[in-house]
Coordinates of C-alpha atoms and ligand atoms in Angstrom, one line a residue:
M5 CA 1.4 -12.9 -13.7
K6 CA 3.0 -9.5 -13.2
V7 CA 1.0 -7.4 -10.9
I8 CA 3.2 -4.3 -11.4
E9 CA 5.3 -3.4 -14.5
T10 CA 6.6 0.1 -14.9
R11 CA 8.9 1.4 -17.6
G12 CA 10.7 4.7 -17.2
L13 CA 8.1 5.8 -14.6
A14 CA 8.7 9.5 -13.8
R15 CA 7.0 12.2 -11.7
K16 CA 8.1 15.8 -11.6
F17 CA 6.5 18.6 -9.6
L18 CA 6.5 22.2 -10.5
M19 CA 7.4 24.5 -7.6
G20 CA 7.1 28.0 -8.8
S21 CA 9.5 28.0 -11.7
T22 CA 11.6 25.1 -10.4
E23 CA 11.1 21.5 -11.4
V24 CA 11.4 18.9 -8.7
H25 CA 12.2 15.4 -10.1
A26 CA 10.7 13.1 -7.5
L27 CA 11.0 10.0 -9.7
R28 CA 13.4 9.8 -12.6
G29 CA 12.6 6.8 -14.7
V30 CA 11.8 3.8 -12.6
D31 CA 11.7 0.3 -14.1
L32 CA 10.0 -2.1 -11.7
S33 CA 8.4 -5.5 -12.1
V34 CA 6.6 -7.3 -9.3
E35 CA 5.1 -10.7 -9.7
Q36 CA 2.0 -11.9 -8.1
G37 CA 2.7 -13.1 -4.5
E38 CA 5.9 -11.1 -4.0
F39 CA 6.6 -9.3 -0.7
V40 CA 8.7 -6.3 -1.4
A41 CA 10.3 -3.6 0.8
I42 CA 11.0 -0.1 -0.7
M43 CA 13.8 1.7 1.2
G44 CA 15.7 4.9 0.7
P45 CA 16.5 8.1 2.5
S46 CA 13.9 10.7 3.2
G47 CA 13.0 12.6 -0.1
S48 CA 14.2 9.7 -2.3
G49 CA 10.8 9.3 -3.9
K50 CA 9.3 6.3 -1.9
S51 CA 5.9 7.9 -1.3
T52 CA 5.8 9.3 -4.8
L53 CA 6.3 5.8 -6.2
L54 CA 3.8 4.2 -3.9
N55 CA 1.2 6.8 -4.7
L56 CA 1.7 6.2 -8.5
L57 CA 1.5 2.4 -8.0
G58 CA -1.6 2.9 -5.9
C59 CA -3.3 5.1 -8.6
L60 CA -3.5 8.0 -6.2
D61 CA -1.4 10.1 -8.5
R62 CA -0.5 10.1 -12.2
P63 CA 3.0 9.9 -13.6
T64 CA 4.4 12.8 -15.8
G65 CA 6.4 10.2 -17.8
G66 CA 6.7 6.5 -18.5
E67 CA 4.3 3.6 -18.4
Y68 CA 2.6 1.6 -15.7
L69 CA 0.8 -1.7 -16.2
L70 CA -1.3 -2.8 -13.2
A71 CA -2.3 -6.4 -13.5
G72 CA -1.5 -6.1 -17.3
R73 CA -3.7 -3.0 -17.8
P74 CA -2.0 0.3 -18.9
V75 CA -3.0 2.9 -16.2
Q76 CA -1.9 6.0 -18.0
D77 CA -4.7 5.8 -20.6
L78 CA -7.5 5.5 -18.0
S79 CA -10.0 8.3 -17.4
D80 CA -10.2 9.7 -13.9
R81 CA -13.3 7.7 -13.3
D82 CA -11.7 4.4 -14.5
L83 CA -8.6 5.2 -12.5
A84 CA -10.7 5.6 -9.3
Q85 CA -12.5 2.4 -10.0
M86 CA -9.2 0.6 -10.6
R87 CA -7.9 1.9 -7.3
Q88 CA -11.1 0.8 -5.5
N89 CA -11.2 -2.7 -7.0
Q90 CA -7.5 -3.6 -7.2
I91 CA -5.6 -1.8 -4.5
G92 CA -5.5 -1.8 -0.7
F93 CA -3.7 1.1 0.8
I94 CA -2.3 1.2 4.4
F95 CA -1.0 4.6 5.7
Q96 CA 1.4 5.4 8.5
S97 CA -1.3 7.5 10.2
F98 CA -4.0 4.8 9.7
N99 CA -6.5 7.3 8.2
L100 CA -9.5 5.9 9.9
L101 CA -12.7 8.0 10.1
P102 CA -13.0 8.9 13.8
Q103 CA -16.8 9.0 14.0
L104 CA -17.2 5.5 12.5
S105 CA -16.8 2.1 14.4
A106 CA -14.1 -0.4 13.3
A107 CA -16.7 -2.3 11.4
E108 CA -18.1 0.8 9.6
N109 CA -14.5 1.9 8.7
V110 CA -13.9 -1.6 7.1
E111 CA -17.3 -1.6 5.4
L112 CA -16.6 1.8 3.7
P113 CA -14.7 0.6 0.6
T114 CA -17.5 -1.9 -0.1
L115 CA -20.1 0.8 -0.5
Y116 CA -18.7 1.9 -3.8
R117 CA -18.7 -1.5 -5.4
D118 CA -21.1 -2.7 -8.0
Q119 CA -21.0 -6.3 -6.7
P120 CA -21.3 -7.3 -3.1
A121 CA -17.9 -8.1 -1.4
S122 CA -17.1 -11.8 -1.2
R123 CA -15.9 -11.5 2.4
S124 CA -17.9 -10.1 5.3
V125 CA -16.7 -7.3 7.5
A126 CA -16.8 -9.6 10.5
E127 CA -14.8 -12.2 8.7
V128 CA -12.0 -9.8 7.7
L129 CA -11.9 -8.1 11.2
T130 CA -11.7 -11.6 12.8
S131 CA -8.8 -12.5 10.4
V132 CA -6.8 -9.5 11.8
G133 CA -7.6 -10.5 15.4
L134 CA -10.3 -7.9 16.1
A135 CA -13.4 -10.1 16.4
D136 CA -14.1 -8.5 19.8
R137 CA -13.5 -4.9 18.8
M138 CA -15.9 -4.4 15.9
D139 CA -18.0 -1.7 17.6
H140 CA -15.1 0.3 19.0
R141 CA -14.3 3.7 17.5
P142 CA -10.7 4.5 16.5
H143 CA -10.0 6.5 19.7
Q144 CA -11.1 3.5 21.8
L145 CA -8.4 1.3 20.2
S146 CA -4.6 1.1 20.6
G147 CA -2.4 2.2 17.7
G148 CA -1.7 -1.4 16.8
Q149 CA -5.4 -2.2 16.8
Q150 CA -6.2 0.9 14.6
Q151 CA -3.6 -0.2 12.1
R152 CA -5.2 -3.7 12.1
V153 CA -8.5 -2.0 11.3
A154 CA -6.8 -0.2 8.4
I155 CA -5.4 -3.5 7.1
A156 CA -8.9 -5.0 7.3
R157 CA -10.2 -2.0 5.3
A158 CA -7.5 -2.5 2.8
L159 CA -8.3 -6.3 2.5
I160 CA -12.1 -6.1 2.3
N161 CA -12.3 -5.8 -1.5
E162 CA -9.7 -8.5 -2.0
P163 CA -7.2 -6.3 -3.9
V164 CA -4.6 -7.7 -6.2
L165 CA -2.1 -5.4 -4.5
L166 CA -1.5 -4.3 -1.0
L167 CA 0.5 -1.1 -0.6
A168 CA 1.8 0.2 2.8
D169 CA 3.6 3.5 3.4
E170 CA 5.6 3.2 6.6
P171 CA 2.9 1.1 8.2
T172 CA 4.9 0.7 11.4
G173 CA 6.1 4.3 11.6
A174 CA 3.6 5.4 14.2
L175 CA 3.9 2.2 16.3
D176 CA 6.3 1.1 19.1
S177 CA 8.7 -1.6 18.0
K178 CA 6.9 -4.5 19.5
T179 CA 3.6 -3.5 17.9
G180 CA 5.4 -2.9 14.7
E181 CA 6.7 -6.5 14.8
E182 CA 3.2 -7.8 15.3
M183 CA 2.1 -5.8 12.3
M184 CA 4.9 -7.3 10.2
A185 CA 3.9 -10.8 11.4
L186 CA 0.4 -10.0 10.2
L187 CA 1.6 -8.8 6.8
A188 CA 3.9 -11.8 6.5
D189 CA 0.9 -14.0 7.1
L190 CA -1.1 -12.3 4.4
H191 CA 1.9 -12.8 2.1
K192 CA 1.9 -16.5 2.9
K193 CA -1.8 -16.6 1.9
G194 CA -0.8 -15.3 -1.6
N195 CA -1.2 -11.5 -1.3
T196 CA 1.2 -9.3 -3.2
I197 CA 2.6 -6.7 -0.8
L198 CA 4.8 -3.6 -1.1
I199 CA 6.0 -1.8 2.0
V200 CA 7.8 1.5 2.2
T201 CA 10.0 1.5 5.3
H202 CA 13.3 3.0 6.5
E203 CA 13.7 0.3 9.1
E204 CA 16.1 -2.5 8.3
V205 CA 14.4 -4.9 10.8
I206 CA 11.1 -4.4 8.8
A207 CA 12.8 -4.8 5.4
E208 CA 14.5 -8.0 6.6
K209 CA 11.0 -9.6 7.0
C210 CA 10.3 -9.1 3.2
E211 CA 11.7 -11.3 0.4
R212 CA 13.0 -8.5 -1.8
V213 CA 14.4 -5.0 -1.1
V214 CA 14.3 -2.2 -3.6
K215 CA 16.4 0.8 -2.7
L216 CA 15.7 4.3 -4.1
R217 CA 18.0 7.3 -4.1
D218 CA 17.2 10.7 -5.7
G219 CA 14.2 9.2 -7.6
E220 CA 16.0 6.2 -9.0
I221 CA 16.4 2.6 -8.1
V222 CA 19.9 2.0 -7.0
S223 CA 19.6 -1.6 -5.9
D224 CA 17.1 -4.4 -6.1
E225 CA 18.0 -7.6 -4.1
R226 CA 16.3 -10.8 -3.2
L227 CA 16.9 -11.8 0.4
A228 CA 18.1 -15.3 1.1
R229 CA 15.7 -17.2 3.3
A230 CA 17.2 -19.2 6.2
Ligands
ADP7 P1 10.1 10.0 0.5 O1 8.7 9.3 0.7 O2 11.1 9.0 0.0 O3 10.6 10.6 1.7 P2 8.7 11.7 -1.4 O4 8.3 10.7 -2.5 O5 7.7 12.1 -0.5 O6 10.0 11.1 -0.7 O7 9.4 13.0 -2.1 C1 10.4 12.9 -3.1 C2 10.7 14.3 -3.6 O8 9.7 14.9 -4.3 C3 11.1 15.2 -2.4 O9 12.2 16.0 -2.8 C4 9.8 16.0 -2.2 O10 10.1 17.3 -1.7 C5 9.3 16.1 -3.6 N1 7.8 16.1 -3.6 C6 6.9 15.2 -3.2 N2 5.7 15.5 -3.3 C7 5.7 16.8 -3.8 C8 4.6 17.7 -4.2 N3 3.3 17.4 -4.0 N4 5.0 18.9 -4.6 C9 6.3 19.2 -4.8 N5 7.4 18.4 -4.5 C10 7.0 17.2 -4.0
MG8 MG1 7.4 9.2 2.4

């Protein structure tokens, strides 16, 4: 099954009277279970693409099918629901709520569901190695632990797609490697994962590298596995 299929996906922004073309017609297909790195220089459209794929933003042109469903026809309400049910988002700056414990942060996305989550908060936090940190608040956790909480929060609704925008950008290199090992492990379990990164060492851990420049895909390569 194709989790992602875009055709001519475009996003322009109006800045005063100037049009900024952040994405200029991207055709991208991602099959279920793929582990993809999106690379490219600053300003090449990586975050814009990830936000569109994550239904955080709407395209100004082209089509996007998420798990076979056309996203551009959805109402705002349906789009929000699609995002909640199908997508886990991991940000560079973790985006945890400081006044909530690790467990409460992970529980948050389940509160908007119509059906109970099939995995418990404790189970998911345990799976990312935080069984003994459930009651800690973000400021009582290291950067790496905070990102693990963010990954658990992204996983709790069992999304079809995990999206990460520079997830190791705020971490030291050793903690960044641990984070990649965790994501690689999730990939082995069958999760579909897209990571935006500008670090070669991170991209090397993925199985496919898509490069953007000036809002266009300039290369799309599968990495050989040793
Ligand atoms: P990257 O993540 O690769 O660094 P972005 O996707 O953030 O790049 O941005 C791509 C281009 O679109 C940049 O030129 C940026 O200035 C522009 N852009 C992004 N978001 C906005 C916005 N909300 N308003 C205007 N221009 C934007
Ligand atoms: Mg960016």
